[in-house]
Amino acid sequence: MTTRATLIGDVVDSRRADDRAELHAVVASVLASVNTRHPGVEPLRITVGDEYQGVFADVGAAVRVSLALSAATRGRYDVRHGIGWGEVAVLQADPPVQDGPGWWAARAAIEAVHAAQERTATAWRRTAFRIGEGATGVAAYARAVESAMVMRDRLVADLDDRALSVLDGLLQGETQREISERLGISASAVSQRVRSGGLGALVLADAAWEDVG
């Protein structure tokens, strides 16, 4: 078995979607786009219904992917993620079937998000991190990652659809002028969104995860 970062995601309140085929198409398109920008050990793929998963070499990569997915889907659909760290066993290569503490940790993490959303005080939670059985010496690291996810989720929760569209562009490396042209708004309006929504902080924090194992 190999130690990996695992990610499980799903769509919030997907059963209320008027058009399930459209939901599937949007999620599939977003996953393909994010796979191009953030290639993982195992690419993001839809597993069943509205759930998807992917495998990454390190936690930082999985954290960055979770924000990229949130920014790209919000305004159309709202997604949540569980990120795990632990050993992953490949039981079958094609179609891929995997198991192990890394996946159990990701499942526990997304279940923690589900539970948090049931409480008014933490209804804005969209991401959680857990470590798998057998992972030693990383308890403090896990608490630090979880703390970062709490703060990021709270900031993202206050963003409206337009701000999320701007954030999506920034995460893809677009300039503010390119974003303004794509969205059909003024450059000053984009700049205001960046300042008032804390988008610059989100982008800086996202870039910092690139060097985190």
JSON list of C-alpha atoms in Angstrom, two decimals:
[
{"chain": "A", "resi": 1, "resn": "MET", "atom": "CA", "xyz": [0.00, 0.00, 0.00]},
{"chain": "A", "resi": 2, "resn": "THR", "atom": "CA", "xyz": [1.08, 3.58, -0.69]},
{"chain": "A", "resi": 3, "resn": "THR", "atom": "CA", "xyz": [0.31, 6.62, 1.46]},
{"chain": "A", "resi": 4, "resn": "ARG", "atom": "CA", "xyz": [-1.72, 9.15, -0.50]},
{"chain": "A", "resi": 5, "resn": "ALA", "atom": "CA", "xyz": [-4.09, 12.07, -0.13]},
{"chain": "A", "resi": 6, "resn": "THR", "atom": "CA", "xyz": [-7.61, 11.01, -1.04]},
{"chain": "A", "resi": 7, "resn": "LEU", "atom": "CA", "xyz": [-10.56, 13.24, -1.88]},
{"chain": "A", "resi": 8, "resn": "ILE", "atom": "CA", "xyz": [-14.26, 12.43, -1.92]},
{"chain": "A", "resi": 9, "resn": "GLY", "atom": "CA", "xyz": [-16.75, 15.07, -3.06]},
{"chain": "A", "resi": 10, "resn": "ASP", "atom": "CA", "xyz": [-20.44, 15.35, -3.67]},
{"chain": "A", "resi": 11, "resn": "VAL", "atom": "CA", "xyz": [-23.10, 17.91, -4.53]},
{"chain": "A", "resi": 12, "resn": "VAL", "atom": "CA", "xyz": [-25.08, 19.51, -1.70]},
{"chain": "A", "resi": 13, "resn": "ASP", "atom": "CA", "xyz": [-28.85, 18.84, -1.94]},
{"chain": "A", "resi": 14, "resn": "SER", "atom": "CA", "xyz": [-28.40, 17.14, -5.31]},
{"chain": "A", "resi": 15, "resn": "ARG", "atom": "CA", "xyz": [-31.70, 15.32, -4.99]},
{"chain": "A", "resi": 16, "resn": "ARG", "atom": "CA", "xyz": [-33.43, 18.67, -5.40]},
{"chain": "A", "resi": 17, "resn": "ALA", "atom": "CA", "xyz": [-31.84, 19.24, -8.81]},
{"chain": "A", "resi": 18, "resn": "ASP", "atom": "CA", "xyz": [-34.48, 19.72, -11.49]},
{"chain": "A", "resi": 19, "resn": "ASP", "atom": "CA", "xyz": [-32.31, 18.18, -14.21]},
{"chain": "A", "resi": 20, "resn": "ARG", "atom": "CA", "xyz": [-30.10, 15.31, -13.07]},
{"chain": "A", "resi": 21, "resn": "ALA", "atom": "CA", "xyz": [-28.57, 14.91, -16.51]},
{"chain": "A", "resi": 22, "resn": "GLU", "atom": "CA", "xyz": [-27.50, 18.56, -16.52]},
{"chain": "A", "resi": 23, "resn": "LEU", "atom": "CA", "xyz": [-26.03, 18.19, -13.02]},
{"chain": "A", "resi": 24, "resn": "HIS", "atom": "CA", "xyz": [-23.99, 15.19, -14.18]},
{"chain": "A", "resi": 25, "resn": "ALA", "atom": "CA", "xyz": [-22.79, 17.05, -17.28]},
{"chain": "A", "resi": 26, "resn": "VAL", "atom": "CA", "xyz": [-21.73, 20.12, -15.30]},
{"chain": "A", "resi": 27, "resn": "VAL", "atom": "CA", "xyz": [-19.86, 18.09, -12.68]},
{"chain": "A", "resi": 28, "resn": "ALA", "atom": "CA", "xyz": [-18.15, 15.99, -15.36]},
{"chain": "A", "resi": 29, "resn": "SER", "atom": "CA", "xyz": [-17.07, 19.14, -17.22]},
{"chain": "A", "resi": 30, "resn": "VAL", "atom": "CA", "xyz": [-15.69, 20.76, -14.08]},
{"chain": "A", "resi": 31, "resn": "LEU", "atom": "CA", "xyz": [-13.81, 17.61, -13.09]},
{"chain": "A", "resi": 32, "resn": "ALA", "atom": "CA", "xyz": [-12.21, 17.42, -16.54]},
{"chain": "A", "resi": 33, "resn": "SER", "atom": "CA", "xyz": [-11.12, 21.06, -16.34]},
{"chain": "A", "resi": 34, "resn": "VAL", "atom": "CA", "xyz": [-9.65, 20.70, -12.84]},
{"chain": "A", "resi": 35, "resn": "ASN", "atom": "CA", "xyz": [-7.90, 17.45, -13.83]},
{"chain": "A", "resi": 36, "resn": "THR", "atom": "CA", "xyz": [-6.07, 19.40, -16.54]},
{"chain": "A", "resi": 37, "resn": "ARG", "atom": "CA", "xyz": [-4.95, 22.11, -14.11]},
{"chain": "A", "resi": 38, "resn": "HIS", "atom": "CA", "xyz": [-4.22, 19.82, -11.15]},
{"chain": "A", "resi": 39, "resn": "PRO", "atom": "CA", "xyz": [-3.34, 16.33, -12.39]},
{"chain": "A", "resi": 40, "resn": "GLY", "atom": "CA", "xyz": [-3.46, 13.78, -9.60]},
{"chain": "A", "resi": 41, "resn": "VAL", "atom": "CA", "xyz": [-2.13, 10.29, -9.08]},
{"chain": "A", "resi": 42, "resn": "GLU", "atom": "CA", "xyz": [-5.63, 9.15, -9.96]},
{"chain": "A", "resi": 43, "resn": "PRO", "atom": "CA", "xyz": [-7.73, 11.75, -11.84]},
{"chain": "A", "resi": 44, "resn": "LEU", "atom": "CA", "xyz": [-11.00, 13.01, -10.44]},
{"chain": "A", "resi": 45, "resn": "ARG", "atom": "CA", "xyz": [-13.88, 10.88, -11.67]},
{"chain": "A", "resi": 46, "resn": "ILE", "atom": "CA", "xyz": [-17.56, 10.44, -10.94]},
{"chain": "A", "resi": 47, "resn": "THR", "atom": "CA", "xyz": [-18.10, 7.20, -9.04]},
{"chain": "A", "resi": 48, "resn": "VAL", "atom": "CA", "xyz": [-21.86, 7.01, -8.53]},
{"chain": "A", "resi": 49, "resn": "GLY", "atom": "CA", "xyz": [-24.67, 9.56, -8.72]},
{"chain": "A", "resi": 50, "resn": "ASP", "atom": "CA", "xyz": [-23.34, 12.95, -7.66]},
{"chain": "A", "resi": 51, "resn": "GLU", "atom": "CA", "xyz": [-20.23, 11.62, -5.88]},
{"chain": "A", "resi": 52, "resn": "TYR", "atom": "CA", "xyz": [-16.69, 11.84, -7.24]},
{"chain": "A", "resi": 53, "resn": "GLN", "atom": "CA", "xyz": [-13.19, 11.06, -6.02]},
{"chain": "A", "resi": 54, "resn": "GLY", "atom": "CA", "xyz": [-9.51, 11.45, -6.80]},
{"chain": "A", "resi": 55, "resn": "VAL", "atom": "CA", "xyz": [-6.09, 10.57, -5.42]},
{"chain": "A", "resi": 56, "resn": "PHE", "atom": "CA", "xyz": [-3.18, 12.98, -4.96]},
{"chain": "A", "resi": 57, "resn": "ALA", "atom": "CA", "xyz": [0.47, 12.70, -4.01]},
{"chain": "A", "resi": 58, "resn": "ASP", "atom": "CA", "xyz": [0.18, 15.13, -1.11]},
{"chain": "A", "resi": 59, "resn": "VAL", "atom": "CA", "xyz": [-2.39, 16.91, 1.04]},
{"chain": "A", "resi": 60, "resn": "GLY", "atom": "CA", "xyz": [-1.56, 20.32, -0.42]},
{"chain": "A", "resi": 61, "resn": "ALA", "atom": "CA", "xyz": [-2.63, 19.18, -3.90]},
{"chain": "A", "resi": 62, "resn": "ALA", "atom": "CA", "xyz": [-5.93, 17.81, -2.60]},
{"chain": "A", "resi": 63, "resn": "VAL", "atom": "CA", "xyz": [-6.64, 21.03, -0.69]},
{"chain": "A", "resi": 64, "resn": "ARG", "atom": "CA", "xyz": [-6.02, 23.13, -3.82]},
{"chain": "A", "resi": 65, "resn": "VAL", "atom": "CA", "xyz": [-8.29, 20.89, -5.87]},
{"chain": "A", "resi": 66, "resn": "SER", "atom": "CA", "xyz": [-11.10, 21.23, -3.34]},
{"chain": "A", "resi": 67, "resn": "LEU", "atom": "CA", "xyz": [-11.06, 25.03, -3.66]},
{"chain": "A", "resi": 68, "resn": "ALA", "atom": "CA", "xyz": [-10.83, 24.88, -7.45]},
{"chain": "A", "resi": 69, "resn": "LEU", "atom": "CA", "xyz": [-13.89, 22.65, -7.56]},
{"chain": "A", "resi": 70, "resn": "SER", "atom": "CA", "xyz": [-15.84, 24.85, -5.15]},
{"chain": "A", "resi": 71, "resn": "ALA", "atom": "CA", "xyz": [-15.10, 28.00, -7.14]},
{"chain": "A", "resi": 72, "resn": "ALA", "atom": "CA", "xyz": [-15.94, 26.37, -10.48]},
{"chain": "A", "resi": 73, "resn": "THR", "atom": "CA", "xyz": [-19.26, 24.84, -9.43]},
{"chain": "A", "resi": 74, "resn": "ARG", "atom": "CA", "xyz": [-20.80, 27.43, -7.11]},
{"chain": "A", "resi": 75, "resn": "GLY", "atom": "CA", "xyz": [-23.45, 29.50, -8.81]},
{"chain": "A", "resi": 76, "resn": "ARG", "atom": "CA", "xyz": [-24.62, 26.31, -10.47]},
{"chain": "A", "resi": 77, "resn": "TYR", "atom": "CA", "xyz": [-24.13, 23.69, -7.77]},
{"chain": "A", "resi": 78, "resn": "ASP", "atom": "CA", "xyz": [-22.67, 23.66, -4.28]},
{"chain": "A", "resi": 79, "resn": "VAL", "atom": "CA", "xyz": [-20.11, 20.96, -3.47]},
{"chain": "A", "resi": 80, "resn": "ARG", "atom": "CA", "xyz": [-18.43, 19.65, -0.33]},
{"chain": "A", "resi": 81, "resn": "HIS", "atom": "CA", "xyz": [-15.29, 17.59, 0.18]},
{"chain": "A", "resi": 82, "resn": "GLY", "atom": "CA", "xyz": [-13.64, 15.15, 2.54]},
{"chain": "A", "resi": 83, "resn": "ILE", "atom": "CA", "xyz": [-9.85, 14.88, 2.31]},
{"chain": "A", "resi": 84, "resn": "GLY", "atom": "CA", "xyz": [-8.00, 11.96, 3.82]},
{"chain": "A", "resi": 85, "resn": "TRP", "atom": "CA", "xyz": [-4.37, 10.98, 4.33]},
{"chain": "A", "resi": 86, "resn": "GLY", "atom": "CA", "xyz": [-3.35, 7.36, 4.69]},
{"chain": "A", "resi": 87, "resn": "GLU", "atom": "CA", "xyz": [-2.44, 4.14, 2.99]},
{"chain": "A", "resi": 88, "resn": "VAL", "atom": "CA", "xyz": [-4.30, 3.25, -0.19]},
{"chain": "A", "resi": 89, "resn": "ALA", "atom": "CA", "xyz": [-4.50, -0.27, -1.60]},
{"chain": "A", "resi": 90, "resn": "VAL", "atom": "CA", "xyz": [-5.30, -0.93, -5.26]},
{"chain": "A", "resi": 91, "resn": "LEU", "atom": "CA", "xyz": [-7.60, -3.93, -5.39]},
{"chain": "A", "resi": 92, "resn": "GLN", "atom": "CA", "xyz": [-8.31, -3.72, -9.12]},
{"chain": "A", "resi": 93, "resn": "ALA", "atom": "CA", "xyz": [-6.79, -1.57, -11.85]},
{"chain": "A", "resi": 94, "resn": "ASP", "atom": "CA", "xyz": [-9.53, -1.46, -14.49]},
{"chain": "A", "resi": 95, "resn": "PRO", "atom": "CA", "xyz": [-12.08, -0.38, -13.57]},
{"chain": "A", "resi": 96, "resn": "PRO", "atom": "CA", "xyz": [-10.25, 1.10, -10.59]},
{"chain": "A", "resi": 97, "resn": "VAL", "atom": "CA", "xyz": [-11.17, -0.30, -7.19]},
{"chain": "A", "resi": 98, "resn": "GLN", "atom": "CA", "xyz": [-9.29, 0.93, -4.12]},
{"chain": "A", "resi": 99, "resn": "ASP", "atom": "CA", "xyz": [-9.52, 0.54, -0.37]},
{"chain": "A", "resi": 100, "resn": "GLY", "atom": "CA", "xyz": [-7.54, 1.28, 2.77]},
{"chain": "A", "resi": 101, "resn": "PRO", "atom": "CA", "xyz": [-7.18, 3.78, 5.62]},
{"chain": "A", "resi": 102, "resn": "GLY", "atom": "CA", "xyz": [-6.70, 6.70, 3.22]},
{"chain": "A", "resi": 103, "resn": "TRP", "atom": "CA", "xyz": [-10.16, 6.17, 1.79]},
{"chain": "A", "resi": 104, "resn": "TRP", "atom": "CA", "xyz": [-11.73, 5.50, 5.18]},
{"chain": "A", "resi": 105, "resn": "ALA", "atom": "CA", "xyz": [-10.28, 8.83, 6.35]},
{"chain": "A", "resi": 106, "resn": "ALA", "atom": "CA", "xyz": [-11.75, 10.72, 3.37]},
{"chain": "A", "resi": 107, "resn": "ARG", "atom": "CA", "xyz": [-15.14, 9.11, 4.02]},
{"chain": "A", "resi": 108, "resn": "ALA", "atom": "CA", "xyz": [-14.99, 10.10, 7.69]},
{"chain": "A", "resi": 109, "resn": "ALA", "atom": "CA", "xyz": [-14.06, 13.64, 6.64]},
{"chain": "A", "resi": 110, "resn": "ILE", "atom": "CA", "xyz": [-16.99, 14.14, 4.28]},
{"chain": "A", "resi": 111, "resn": "GLU", "atom": "CA", "xyz": [-19.34, 12.62, 6.84]},
{"chain": "A", "resi": 112, "resn": "ALA", "atom": "CA", "xyz": [-18.02, 15.22, 9.30]},
{"chain": "A", "resi": 113, "resn": "VAL", "atom": "CA", "xyz": [-18.95, 17.94, 6.79]},
{"chain": "A", "resi": 114, "resn": "HIS", "atom": "CA", "xyz": [-22.45, 16.48, 6.45]},
{"chain": "A", "resi": 115, "resn": "ALA", "atom": "CA", "xyz": [-22.84, 16.55, 10.23]},
{"chain": "A", "resi": 116, "resn": "ALA", "atom": "CA", "xyz": [-21.49, 20.10, 10.51]},
{"chain": "A", "resi": 117, "resn": "GLN", "atom": "CA", "xyz": [-23.99, 21.33, 7.93]},
{"chain": "A", "resi": 118, "resn": "GLU", "atom": "CA", "xyz": [-26.81, 20.07, 10.10]},
{"chain": "A", "resi": 119, "resn": "ARG", "atom": "CA", "xyz": [-25.80, 22.54, 12.82]},
{"chain": "A", "resi": 120, "resn": "THR", "atom": "CA", "xyz": [-26.70, 26.21, 12.38]},
{"chain": "A", "resi": 121, "resn": "ALA", "atom": "CA", "xyz": [-23.38, 27.42, 13.76]},
{"chain": "A", "resi": 122, "resn": "THR", "atom": "CA", "xyz": [-21.38, 25.43, 11.20]},
{"chain": "A", "resi": 123, "resn": "ALA", "atom": "CA", "xyz": [-23.80, 25.13, 8.28]},
{"chain": "A", "resi": 124, "resn": "TRP", "atom": "CA", "xyz": [-21.18, 26.81, 6.07]},
{"chain": "A", "resi": 125, "resn": "ARG", "atom": "CA", "xyz": [-18.66, 23.96, 6.39]},
{"chain": "A", "resi": 126, "resn": "ARG", "atom": "CA", "xyz": [-17.73, 22.45, 3.03]},
{"chain": "A", "resi": 127, "resn": "THR", "atom": "CA", "xyz": [-14.34, 20.78, 3.64]},
{"chain": "A", "resi": 128, "resn": "ALA", "atom": "CA", "xyz": [-12.83, 18.57, 6.32]},
{"chain": "A", "resi": 129, "resn": "PHE", "atom": "CA", "xyz": [-9.57, 16.66, 6.74]},
{"chain": "A", "resi": 130, "resn": "ARG", "atom": "CA", "xyz": [-8.90, 13.40, 8.55]},
{"chain": "A", "resi": 131, "resn": "ILE", "atom": "CA", "xyz": [-5.91, 11.08, 8.88]},
{"chain": "A", "resi": 132, "resn": "GLY", "atom": "CA", "xyz": [-6.16, 7.34, 8.44]},
{"chain": "A", "resi": 133, "resn": "GLU", "atom": "CA", "xyz": [-5.43, 4.54, 10.86]},
{"chain": "A", "resi": 134, "resn": "GLY", "atom": "CA", "xyz": [-1.75, 3.84, 11.24]},
{"chain": "A", "resi": 135, "resn": "ALA", "atom": "CA", "xyz": [-0.59, 7.35, 10.29]},
{"chain": "A", "resi": 136, "resn": "THR", "atom": "CA", "xyz": [1.69, 8.40, 13.15]},
{"chain": "A", "resi": 137, "resn": "GLY", "atom": "CA", "xyz": [3.33, 11.67, 14.10]},
{"chain": "A", "resi": 138, "resn": "VAL", "atom": "CA", "xyz": [0.90, 13.80, 12.12]},
{"chain": "A", "resi": 139, "resn": "ALA", "atom": "CA", "xyz": [-1.77, 14.69, 14.68]},
{"chain": "A", "resi": 140, "resn": "ALA", "atom": "CA", "xyz": [-0.61, 18.30, 14.99]},
{"chain": "A", "resi": 141, "resn": "TYR", "atom": "CA", "xyz": [-0.37, 18.58, 11.21]},
{"chain": "A", "resi": 142, "resn": "ALA", "atom": "CA", "xyz": [-3.93, 17.28, 10.86]},
{"chain": "A", "resi": 143, "resn": "ARG", "atom": "CA", "xyz": [-5.23, 19.88, 13.32]},
{"chain": "A", "resi": 144, "resn": "ALA", "atom": "CA", "xyz": [-3.44, 22.63, 11.39]},
{"chain": "A", "resi": 145, "resn": "VAL", "atom": "CA", "xyz": [-4.94, 21.52, 8.07]},
{"chain": "A", "resi": 146, "resn": "GLU", "atom": "CA", "xyz": [-8.40, 21.25, 9.59]},
{"chain": "A", "resi": 147, "resn": "SER", "atom": "CA", "xyz": [-8.05, 24.74, 11.08]},
{"chain": "A", "resi": 148, "resn": "ALA", "atom": "CA", "xyz": [-7.08, 26.15, 7.69]},
{"chain": "A", "resi": 149, "resn": "MET", "atom": "CA", "xyz": [-10.10, 24.48, 6.09]},
{"chain": "A", "resi": 150, "resn": "VAL", "atom": "CA", "xyz": [-12.43, 25.98, 8.70]},
{"chain": "A", "resi": 151, "resn": "MET", "atom": "CA", "xyz": [-11.20, 29.50, 8.03]},
{"chain": "A", "resi": 152, "resn": "ARG", "atom": "CA", "xyz": [-11.24, 29.06, 4.27]},
{"chain": "A", "resi": 153, "resn": "ASP", "atom": "CA", "xyz": [-14.77, 27.64, 4.28]},
{"chain": "A", "resi": 154, "resn": "ARG", "atom": "CA", "xyz": [-16.04, 30.54, 6.35]},
{"chain": "A", "resi": 155, "resn": "LEU", "atom": "CA", "xyz": [-14.54, 33.09, 3.96]},
{"chain": "A", "resi": 156, "resn": "VAL", "atom": "CA", "xyz": [-15.82, 31.32, 0.85]},
{"chain": "A", "resi": 157, "resn": "ALA", "atom": "CA", "xyz": [-19.31, 31.03, 2.36]},
{"chain": "A", "resi": 158, "resn": "ASP", "atom": "CA", "xyz": [-19.69, 34.83, 2.21]},
{"chain": "A", "resi": 159, "resn": "LEU", "atom": "CA", "xyz": [-18.94, 35.02, -1.53]},
{"chain": "A", "resi": 160, "resn": "ASP", "atom": "CA", "xyz": [-21.79, 35.51, -3.98]},
{"chain": "A", "resi": 161, "resn": "ASP", "atom": "CA", "xyz": [-21.90, 33.92, -7.44]},
{"chain": "A", "resi": 162, "resn": "ARG", "atom": "CA", "xyz": [-20.09, 36.82, -9.14]},
{"chain": "A", "resi": 163, "resn": "ALA", "atom": "CA", "xyz": [-17.28, 36.82, -6.58]},
{"chain": "A", "resi": 164, "resn": "LEU", "atom": "CA", "xyz": [-16.90, 33.06, -7.01]},
{"chain": "A", "resi": 165, "resn": "SER", "atom": "CA", "xyz": [-16.65, 33.53, -10.78]},
{"chain": "A", "resi": 166, "resn": "VAL", "atom": "CA", "xyz": [-13.87, 36.06, -10.19]},
{"chain": "A", "resi": 167, "resn": "LEU", "atom": "CA", "xyz": [-12.14, 33.67, -7.79]},
{"chain": "A", "resi": 168, "resn": "ASP", "atom": "CA", "xyz": [-12.42, 30.87, -10.34]},
{"chain": "A", "resi": 169, "resn": "GLY", "atom": "CA", "xyz": [-10.66, 33.06, -12.90]},
{"chain": "A", "resi": 170, "resn": "LEU", "atom": "CA", "xyz": [-7.91, 34.07, -10.49]},
{"chain": "A", "resi": 171, "resn": "LEU", "atom": "CA", "xyz": [-7.27, 30.44, -9.57]},
{"chain": "A", "resi": 172, "resn": "GLN", "atom": "CA", "xyz": [-6.92, 29.65, -13.27]},
{"chain": "A", "resi": 173, "resn": "GLY", "atom": "CA", "xyz": [-4.33, 32.39, -13.70]},
{"chain": "A", "resi": 174, "resn": "GLU", "atom": "CA", "xyz": [-6.51, 34.95, -15.48]},
{"chain": "A", "resi": 175, "resn": "THR", "atom": "CA", "xyz": [-5.70, 38.62, -15.08]},
{"chain": "A", "resi": 176, "resn": "GLN", "atom": "CA", "xyz": [-8.33, 40.96, -13.68]},
{"chain": "A", "resi": 177, "resn": "ARG", "atom": "CA", "xyz": [-8.76, 42.47, -17.15]},
{"chain": "A", "resi": 178, "resn": "GLU", "atom": "CA", "xyz": [-9.34, 39.03, -18.68]},
{"chain": "A", "resi": 179, "resn": "ILE", "atom": "CA", "xyz": [-11.88, 38.26, -15.96]},
{"chain": "A", "resi": 180, "resn": "SER", "atom": "CA", "xyz": [-13.70, 41.55, -16.57]},
{"chain": "A", "resi": 181, "resn": "GLU", "atom": "CA", "xyz": [-13.93, 40.81, -20.30]},
{"chain": "A", "resi": 182, "resn": "ARG", "atom": "CA", "xyz": [-15.15, 37.25, -19.70]},
{"chain": "A", "resi": 183, "resn": "LEU", "atom": "CA", "xyz": [-17.82, 38.34, -17.22]},
{"chain": "A", "resi": 184, "resn": "GLY", "atom": "CA", "xyz": [-18.79, 41.51, -19.08]},
{"chain": "A", "resi": 185, "resn": "ILE", "atom": "CA", "xyz": [-18.11, 43.81, -16.14]},
{"chain": "A", "resi": 186, "resn": "SER", "atom": "CA", "xyz": [-15.68, 46.66, -15.59]},
{"chain": "A", "resi": 187, "resn": "ALA", "atom": "CA", "xyz": [-12.12, 46.09, -14.43]},
{"chain": "A", "resi": 188, "resn": "SER", "atom": "CA", "xyz": [-12.85, 48.29, -11.42]},
{"chain": "A", "resi": 189, "resn": "ALA", "atom": "CA", "xyz": [-15.78, 46.04, -10.48]},
{"chain": "A", "resi": 190, "resn": "VAL", "atom": "CA", "xyz": [-13.47, 43.02, -10.57]},
{"chain": "A", "resi": 191, "resn": "SER", "atom": "CA", "xyz": [-10.90, 44.86, -8.47]},
{"chain": "A", "resi": 192, "resn": "GLN", "atom": "CA", "xyz": [-13.58, 45.77, -5.93]},
{"chain": "A", "resi": 193, "resn": "ARG", "atom": "CA", "xyz": [-14.66, 42.13, -5.70]},
{"chain": "A", "resi": 194, "resn": "VAL", "atom": "CA", "xyz": [-11.06, 41.07, -5.10]},
{"chain": "A", "resi": 195, "resn": "ARG", "atom": "CA", "xyz": [-10.65, 43.59, -2.28]},
{"chain": "A", "resi": 196, "resn": "SER", "atom": "CA", "xyz": [-14.02, 43.30, -0.56]},
{"chain": "A", "resi": 197, "resn": "GLY", "atom": "CA", "xyz": [-14.30, 39.51, -0.77]},
{"chain": "A", "resi": 198, "resn": "GLY", "atom": "CA", "xyz": [-10.81, 38.69, 0.42]},
{"chain": "A", "resi": 199, "resn": "LEU", "atom": "CA", "xyz": [-10.12, 36.95, -2.88]},
{"chain": "A", "resi": 200, "resn": "GLY", "atom": "CA", "xyz": [-6.48, 37.98, -2.84]},
{"chain": "A", "resi": 201, "resn": "ALA", "atom": "CA", "xyz": [-6.02, 36.23, 0.50]},
{"chain": "A", "resi": 202, "resn": "LEU", "atom": "CA", "xyz": [-7.70, 33.08, -0.82]},
{"chain": "A", "resi": 203, "resn": "VAL", "atom": "CA", "xyz": [-5.44, 33.01, -3.87]},
{"chain": "A", "resi": 204, "resn": "LEU", "atom": "CA", "xyz": [-2.30, 33.57, -1.78]},
{"chain": "A", "resi": 205, "resn": "ALA", "atom": "CA", "xyz": [-3.31, 30.84, 0.66]},
{"chain": "A", "resi": 206, "resn": "ASP", "atom": "CA", "xyz": [-4.08, 28.51, -2.23]},
{"chain": "A", "resi": 207, "resn": "ALA", "atom": "CA", "xyz": [-0.64, 29.07, -3.78]},
{"chain": "A", "resi": 208, "resn": "ALA", "atom": "CA", "xyz": [1.01, 28.37, -0.42]},
{"chain": "A", "resi": 209, "resn": "TRP", "atom": "CA", "xyz": [-0.41, 24.84, -0.45]},
{"chain": "A", "resi": 210, "resn": "GLU", "atom": "CA", "xyz": [1.71, 24.06, -3.51]},
{"chain": "A", "resi": 211, "resn": "ASP", "atom": "CA", "xyz": [4.75, 23.51, -1.28]},
{"chain": "A", "resi": 212, "resn": "VAL", "atom": "CA", "xyz": [2.94, 21.60, 1.45]},
{"chain": "A", "resi": 213, "resn": "GLY", "atom": "CA", "xyz": [3.37, 17.85, 1.53]}
]
